[in-house]
């Protein structure tokens, strides 16, 4: 059996390839993301950053190559194993938020734990309210996404990604729609998780000031990364 060590990367990609039609977006990309650190991905629009996060989270399937999360080859898992890994180990903040329109902010935050019995429903609700407070959205808990601004939806999406206290948090420009003060608060919340509970944070950003604060910066170029 494989022994997991603290020094094993939280995320590894090995020779990943992904094309859309004739466009090769990810070209033989191998990457080690260190555990319990804040890593940033930068790169031009269209360079494949969101595609890479989609592959790492198992939402997109590679044409070739492997993704290992905490040493587990996620594409070797069956559907159930994949769904469970995604639900329990990974939190994702999508670039386009992906909130469910028919659900309130609170219900959206609780969505990842609907089938989870590690805590009671009441305990998850306490946690969800706490997260909504921390992103400044508690007063809007009962609002549906359609009644929220882009930045407000983004903050609800961040709370949703954290409800599971995931070991790995993937965030696609999580502060892209926020004013400076709110962005700073969200940034402190996310990086605080790395510092306080050892979350592995992988964040796509166009903001060089944010990237400068990362423990490691990966640049996407021509379907590959440079460190
Ligand atoms: N589902 C898809 N079908 C076809 N092409 C796609 C699809 N998803 C992404 N692409 C293409 O793949 C390339 C990389 O897209 P991706 O969204 O990963 O870029 P990005 O680096 O996240 O850009 P941005 O900074 O603008 O968010 C783009 O040229 C895009 O048009
Ligand atoms: Mg993108």
Short mmCIF file of C-alpha atoms and ligand atoms in Angstrom, two decimals:
data_model
loop_
_atom_site.label_atom_id
_atom_site.label_comp_id
_atom_site.label_asym_id
_atom_site.label_seq_id
_atom_site.Cartn_x
_atom_site.Cartn_y
_atom_site.Cartn_z
CA UNK A 1 0.00 0.00 0.00
CA UNK A 2 1.08 3.49 -0.79
CA UNK A 3 2.03 5.55 2.24
CA UNK A 4 0.89 9.15 2.09
CA UNK A 5 3.36 11.66 3.38
CA UNK A 6 3.13 15.36 4.07
CA UNK A 7 5.61 15.97 1.29
CA UNK A 8 3.55 14.25 -1.39
CA UNK A 9 1.96 16.92 -3.58
CA UNK A 10 -1.77 17.40 -2.98
CA UNK A 11 -2.36 17.61 -6.72
CA UNK A 12 -0.30 16.02 -9.47
CA UNK A 13 -1.02 16.04 -13.17
CA UNK A 14 0.95 13.75 -15.44
CA UNK A 15 1.19 14.39 -19.17
CA UNK A 16 -2.31 15.79 -19.43
CA UNK A 17 -3.70 16.38 -22.91
CA UNK A 18 -7.05 18.01 -23.69
CA UNK A 19 -8.37 19.20 -27.04
CA UNK A 20 -11.63 20.78 -28.07
CA UNK A 21 -12.09 19.78 -31.71
CA UNK A 22 -8.86 20.61 -33.46
CA UNK A 23 -7.71 23.01 -30.74
CA UNK A 24 -5.23 21.47 -28.33
CA UNK A 25 -5.73 23.45 -25.14
CA UNK A 26 -3.65 21.38 -22.71
CA UNK A 27 -0.44 19.90 -24.13
CA UNK A 28 1.32 17.24 -22.15
CA UNK A 29 1.00 19.18 -18.94
CA UNK A 30 2.70 17.86 -15.82
CA UNK A 31 2.38 19.78 -12.61
CA UNK A 32 2.92 19.23 -8.87
CA UNK A 33 0.89 21.42 -6.54
CA UNK A 34 2.35 21.40 -3.02
CA UNK A 35 0.17 20.50 -0.07
CA UNK A 36 -1.11 23.10 2.37
CA UNK A 37 0.16 26.02 0.34
CA UNK A 38 -1.36 28.75 -1.77
CA UNK A 39 -0.47 28.29 -5.44
CA UNK A 40 -1.57 30.69 -8.16
CA UNK A 41 -2.16 30.02 -11.85
CA UNK A 42 -1.71 32.97 -14.17
CA UNK A 43 -1.81 33.25 -17.95
CA UNK A 44 -3.55 35.00 -20.80
CA UNK A 45 -7.26 34.67 -21.46
CA UNK A 46 -7.86 31.46 -23.39
CA UNK A 47 -4.59 29.87 -22.24
CA UNK A 48 -6.45 26.96 -20.62
CA UNK A 49 -6.55 27.86 -16.93
CA UNK A 50 -10.23 27.01 -16.40
CA UNK A 51 -9.83 23.88 -18.51
CA UNK A 52 -6.99 22.76 -16.25
CA UNK A 53 -9.11 23.30 -13.12
CA UNK A 54 -11.92 21.35 -14.82
CA UNK A 55 -9.57 18.42 -15.39
CA UNK A 56 -8.17 18.55 -11.85
CA UNK A 57 -11.68 18.47 -10.42
CA UNK A 58 -12.70 15.59 -12.67
CA UNK A 59 -15.47 17.60 -14.32
CA UNK A 60 -13.64 17.37 -17.64
CA UNK A 61 -12.05 14.17 -18.90
CA UNK A 62 -8.54 14.33 -20.36
CA UNK A 63 -7.72 12.84 -23.77
CA UNK A 64 -4.57 11.44 -22.18
CA UNK A 65 -2.67 11.65 -18.91
CA UNK A 66 -3.54 11.34 -15.24
CA UNK A 67 -4.67 13.48 -12.34
CA UNK A 68 -3.68 12.38 -8.84
CA UNK A 69 -5.36 13.94 -5.82
CA UNK A 70 -3.59 13.01 -2.62
CA UNK A 71 -2.04 10.17 -4.57
CA UNK A 72 -5.33 8.81 -5.96
CA UNK A 73 -5.75 8.56 -9.73
CA UNK A 74 -9.21 10.13 -10.01
CA UNK A 75 -9.96 8.92 -13.54
CA UNK A 76 -9.34 5.34 -12.42
CA UNK A 77 -12.24 5.67 -9.94
CA UNK A 78 -15.75 4.54 -10.80
CA UNK A 79 -18.52 7.14 -11.00
CA UNK A 80 -19.42 6.76 -7.36
CA UNK A 81 -15.82 7.07 -6.20
CA UNK A 82 -15.31 10.11 -8.39
CA UNK A 83 -18.49 11.77 -7.10
CA UNK A 84 -17.48 11.08 -3.52
CA UNK A 85 -13.95 12.40 -3.99
CA UNK A 86 -15.31 15.54 -5.57
CA UNK A 87 -17.92 16.04 -2.88
CA UNK A 88 -15.70 15.38 0.11
CA UNK A 89 -12.19 16.43 -0.84
CA UNK A 90 -12.54 19.25 -3.31
CA UNK A 91 -14.20 22.64 -3.12
CA UNK A 92 -14.60 24.51 -6.39
CA UNK A 93 -15.32 28.17 -6.98
CA UNK A 94 -16.24 28.40 -10.66
CA UNK A 95 -15.45 31.42 -12.79
CA UNK A 96 -19.16 31.55 -13.72
CA UNK A 97 -20.38 30.78 -10.14
CA UNK A 98 -22.75 27.95 -11.27
CA UNK A 99 -25.33 28.60 -8.57
CA UNK A 100 -28.65 26.80 -8.87
CA UNK A 101 -31.24 29.46 -9.83
CA UNK A 102 -34.21 27.85 -8.05
CA UNK A 103 -32.43 27.63 -4.69
CA UNK A 104 -31.81 30.37 -2.13
CA UNK A 105 -28.27 31.47 -1.24
CA UNK A 106 -28.43 29.33 1.90
CA UNK A 107 -29.70 26.28 0.00
CA UNK A 108 -26.96 26.71 -2.60
CA UNK A 109 -24.33 26.73 0.14
CA UNK A 110 -25.82 23.55 1.62
CA UNK A 111 -26.06 21.75 -1.71
CA UNK A 112 -22.73 19.85 -1.50
CA UNK A 113 -23.73 18.33 1.86
CA UNK A 114 -27.32 17.33 1.07
CA UNK A 115 -26.28 13.66 1.00
CA UNK A 116 -23.62 13.97 3.65
CA UNK A 117 -24.24 12.53 7.11
CA UNK A 118 -20.95 13.38 8.77
CA UNK A 119 -22.70 16.26 10.54
CA UNK A 120 -26.39 16.77 11.25
CA UNK A 121 -28.49 19.01 9.05
CA UNK A 122 -28.67 21.55 11.88
CA UNK A 123 -24.88 21.56 12.27
CA UNK A 124 -24.39 22.12 8.54
CA UNK A 125 -26.89 24.97 8.69
CA UNK A 126 -24.92 26.65 11.46
CA UNK A 127 -21.79 26.29 9.36
CA UNK A 128 -23.53 27.63 6.24
CA UNK A 129 -24.78 30.71 8.10
CA UNK A 130 -21.31 31.28 9.50
CA UNK A 131 -19.77 31.07 6.02
CA UNK A 132 -22.39 33.43 4.60
CA UNK A 133 -21.53 35.89 7.39
CA UNK A 134 -17.85 35.59 6.66
CA UNK A 135 -18.39 36.56 3.02
CA UNK A 136 -20.81 39.32 4.06
CA UNK A 137 -23.90 37.62 2.65
CA UNK A 138 -25.83 36.58 5.75
CA UNK A 139 -28.51 39.24 5.15
CA UNK A 140 -29.16 37.74 1.71
CA UNK A 141 -29.37 34.09 2.80
CA UNK A 142 -32.92 33.67 1.55
CA UNK A 143 -32.37 35.39 -1.82
CA UNK A 144 -32.14 33.42 -5.04
CA UNK A 145 -29.14 33.99 -7.35
CA UNK A 146 -31.29 35.95 -9.83
CA UNK A 147 -31.82 38.58 -7.16
CA UNK A 148 -28.09 38.90 -6.41
CA UNK A 149 -25.35 40.92 -8.11
CA UNK A 150 -22.41 39.15 -9.76
CA UNK A 151 -20.12 39.82 -6.82
CA UNK A 152 -22.79 38.63 -4.38
CA UNK A 153 -23.24 35.40 -6.35
CA UNK A 154 -19.48 34.96 -6.33
CA UNK A 155 -19.43 35.24 -2.55
CA UNK A 156 -22.23 32.68 -2.19
CA UNK A 157 -20.25 30.37 -4.49
CA UNK A 158 -17.22 30.77 -2.22
CA UNK A 159 -19.30 29.87 0.85
CA UNK A 160 -20.62 26.81 -1.01
CA UNK A 161 -17.09 25.67 -1.86
CA UNK A 162 -16.13 25.82 1.81
CA UNK A 163 -19.09 24.01 3.40
CA UNK A 164 -17.21 20.70 3.25
CA UNK A 165 -14.00 22.13 4.66
CA UNK A 166 -12.27 20.62 1.62
CA UNK A 167 -8.62 19.56 1.71
CA UNK A 168 -8.24 21.02 -1.78
CA UNK A 169 -9.81 24.27 -2.86
CA UNK A 170 -9.84 25.19 -6.55
CA UNK A 171 -10.83 28.78 -7.21
CA UNK A 172 -11.20 30.36 -10.63
CA UNK A 173 -10.72 34.11 -10.22
CA UNK A 174 -12.71 34.11 -6.99
CA UNK A 175 -12.33 37.85 -6.47
CA UNK A 176 -12.71 38.90 -10.12
CA UNK A 177 -16.11 40.56 -9.62
CA UNK A 178 -15.54 42.10 -6.22
CA UNK A 179 -14.65 45.61 -5.11
CA UNK A 180 -11.26 46.09 -3.51
CA UNK A 181 -12.41 45.86 0.12
CA UNK A 182 -14.62 42.79 -0.37
CA UNK A 183 -11.94 41.13 -2.50
CA UNK A 184 -9.38 41.66 0.25
CA UNK A 185 -11.76 40.08 2.78
CA UNK A 186 -12.40 37.04 0.57
CA UNK A 187 -8.70 36.70 -0.18
CA UNK A 188 -7.89 36.74 3.54
CA UNK A 189 -10.60 34.13 4.16
CA UNK A 190 -9.20 31.77 1.51
CA UNK A 191 -5.53 32.17 2.34
CA UNK A 192 -6.40 31.98 6.06
CA UNK A 193 -7.65 28.43 5.44
CA UNK A 194 -4.27 27.47 4.06
CA UNK A 195 -2.54 28.96 7.07
CA UNK A 196 -4.96 27.74 9.75
CA UNK A 197 -6.16 24.29 8.65
CA UNK A 198 -3.71 23.39 5.89
CA UNK A 199 -6.05 23.68 2.92
CA UNK A 200 -4.30 23.34 -0.43
CA UNK A 201 -5.41 26.40 -2.37
CA UNK A 202 -5.03 26.57 -6.15
CA UNK A 203 -6.28 29.90 -7.47
CA UNK A 204 -6.52 31.25 -10.99
CA UNK A 205 -5.98 34.98 -11.01
CA UNK A 206 -5.25 37.85 -13.38
CA UNK A 207 -4.26 40.01 -10.45
CA UNK A 208 -0.48 40.20 -10.15
CA UNK A 209 -0.71 41.61 -6.62
CA UNK A 210 -2.55 38.44 -5.58
CA UNK A 211 -0.14 36.18 -7.46
CA UNK A 212 2.75 37.92 -5.70
CA UNK A 213 1.37 36.67 -2.38
CA UNK A 214 1.29 33.03 -3.50
CA UNK A 215 3.79 30.47 -2.25
CA UNK A 216 4.13 29.35 -5.86
CA UNK A 217 3.07 30.75 -9.22
CA UNK A 218 2.40 28.66 -12.32
CA UNK A 219 2.09 30.38 -15.67
CA UNK A 220 0.04 28.76 -18.44
CA UNK A 221 1.53 29.21 -21.88
CA UNK A 222 0.96 27.19 -25.05
CA UNK A 223 -0.91 24.51 -23.13
CA UNK A 224 1.89 23.98 -20.62
CA UNK A 225 2.96 25.54 -17.35
CA UNK A 226 6.07 27.37 -16.40
CA UNK A 227 6.99 27.79 -12.81
N1 LIG B 1 -16.27 23.32 -23.97
C1 LIG B 1 -15.44 23.88 -24.87
N2 LIG B 1 -15.60 23.68 -26.19
C2 LIG B 1 -14.76 24.22 -27.09
N3 LIG B 1 -13.70 24.99 -26.76
C3 LIG B 1 -13.51 25.24 -25.47
C4 LIG B 1 -14.34 24.71 -24.44
N4 LIG B 1 -13.87 25.11 -23.24
C5 LIG B 1 -12.80 25.87 -23.51
N5 LIG B 1 -12.55 25.95 -24.84
C6 LIG B 1 -11.43 26.68 -25.48
O1 LIG B 1 -10.27 26.31 -24.82
C7 LIG B 1 -9.40 27.43 -24.66
C8 LIG B 1 -9.04 27.59 -23.20
O2 LIG B 1 -10.20 27.99 -22.47
P1 LIG B 1 -10.18 28.26 -20.91
O3 LIG B 1 -11.56 28.60 -20.51
O4 LIG B 1 -9.52 27.13 -20.23
O5 LIG B 1 -9.22 29.55 -20.85
P2 LIG B 1 -8.83 30.47 -19.60
O6 LIG B 1 -7.34 30.48 -19.51
O7 LIG B 1 -9.58 30.03 -18.40
O8 LIG B 1 -9.31 31.92 -20.07
P3 LIG B 1 -9.93 33.13 -19.21
O9 LIG B 1 -8.77 33.81 -18.54
O10 LIG B 1 -10.54 34.00 -20.26
O11 LIG B 1 -10.94 32.59 -18.27
C9 LIG B 1 -10.12 28.62 -25.26
O12 LIG B 1 -9.60 28.85 -26.54
C10 LIG B 1 -11.56 28.17 -25.30
O13 LIG B 1 -12.22 28.76 -26.38
MG1 LIG B 2 -11.07 30.91 -17.28
#
